C-alpha positions as a printed Julia matrix, in Angstrom:
101×3 Matrix{Float64}:
 69.03  111.92  120.67
 66.22  113.51  122.64
 62.5   112.82  121.91
 61.91  116.22  120.59
 64.87  116.09  118.17
 63.7   112.61  116.91
 60.13  113.9   116.5
 61.31  116.96  114.54
 63.42  114.79  112.25
 60.46  112.44  111.64
 58.28  115.49  110.87
 60.93  117.01  108.55
 61.12  113.67  106.56
 57.37  113.49  106.27
 57.12  117.07  105.0
 59.87  116.41  102.48
 57.91  113.29  101.31
 54.89  115.54  100.86
 56.8   117.92   98.57
 57.62  120.61  101.16
 61.29  120.74  100.34
 62.1   124.29  101.67
 61.52  123.25  105.35
 64.61  123.23  107.48
 65.52  122.63  111.13
 66.24  125.61  113.29
 69.25  125.45  115.58
 67.39  124.16  118.66
 66.63  120.76  116.97
 62.99  120.92  118.04
 61.8   123.54  115.52
 61.17  123.3   111.8
 60.69  126.43  109.68
 58.45  125.6   106.83
 58.01  129.06  105.33
 58.48  132.6   106.7
 55.88  132.79  109.52
 54.99  129.04  109.41
 57.05  127.32  112.15
 56.36  123.87  113.72
 57.74  122.84  117.14
 57.61  119.65  119.11
 56.96  120.23  122.78
 55.27  118.29  125.61
 54.52  115.4   123.33
 52.6   117.46  120.7
 53.41  119.11  117.47
 52.48  122.83  117.61
 52.78  125.23  114.79
 52.48  128.96  114.41
 51.5   130.91  111.35
 52.04  134.6   111.83
 50.65  135.38  115.27
 48.22  132.38  115.36
 49.23  129.38  117.27
 47.88  125.95  116.47
 48.25  122.41  117.88
 48.06  119.12  116.15
 45.87  117.0   118.4
 47.96  113.82  117.77
 51.49  112.83  118.35
 51.95  111.38  114.92
 54.36  113.04  112.44
 52.42  111.79  109.45
 49.1   113.5   110.43
 50.82  116.76  111.4
 52.93  116.86  108.24
 49.77  116.39  106.18
 48.01  119.32  107.93
 51.09  121.53  107.8
 51.76  120.82  104.09
 48.18  121.48  103.27
 48.32  124.83  105.15
 51.62  125.66  103.47
 50.09  125.29  100.08
 47.05  127.32  101.0
 49.31  130.04  102.37
 51.32  130.17   99.2
 48.2   130.26   97.03
 46.64  133.14   98.93
 49.47  134.92  100.79
 47.99  136.47  103.98
 48.44  140.11  104.83
 50.8   139.32  107.83
 53.29  137.77  105.51
 54.48  140.9   103.92
 54.96  142.67  107.21
 56.83  139.77  108.71
 59.04  139.39  105.61
 59.93  143.08  105.65
 60.7   142.84  109.33
 62.88  139.8   108.93
 64.65  140.71  105.65
 64.4   144.45  105.4
 62.82  146.55  102.62
 64.03  144.62   99.54
 61.78  141.71   99.96
 61.85  139.22   97.01
 59.48  136.38   96.16
 61.76  133.87   97.87
 59.59  132.1   100.34
């Protein structure tokens, strides 16, 4: 198991523990999709996430701290869905976008 894959699994477990149960690993084993447009990757020893076109980096290497920040942001995004979400959802799913994440 690679370092990146192990880090992604730890982060996924932490997110699940914080109630983010819709997160899933993407096929490369280093990326976790938390919600449409909110994706977390482990690369070069750091957790990095992207929400829409904005890229962010967790300054630590700990999955607990990153999971807490990402889970908080996930809840904020769901409470106040950003403008980019509708455009991205339409692009990924086509016109009939439903409320599913």
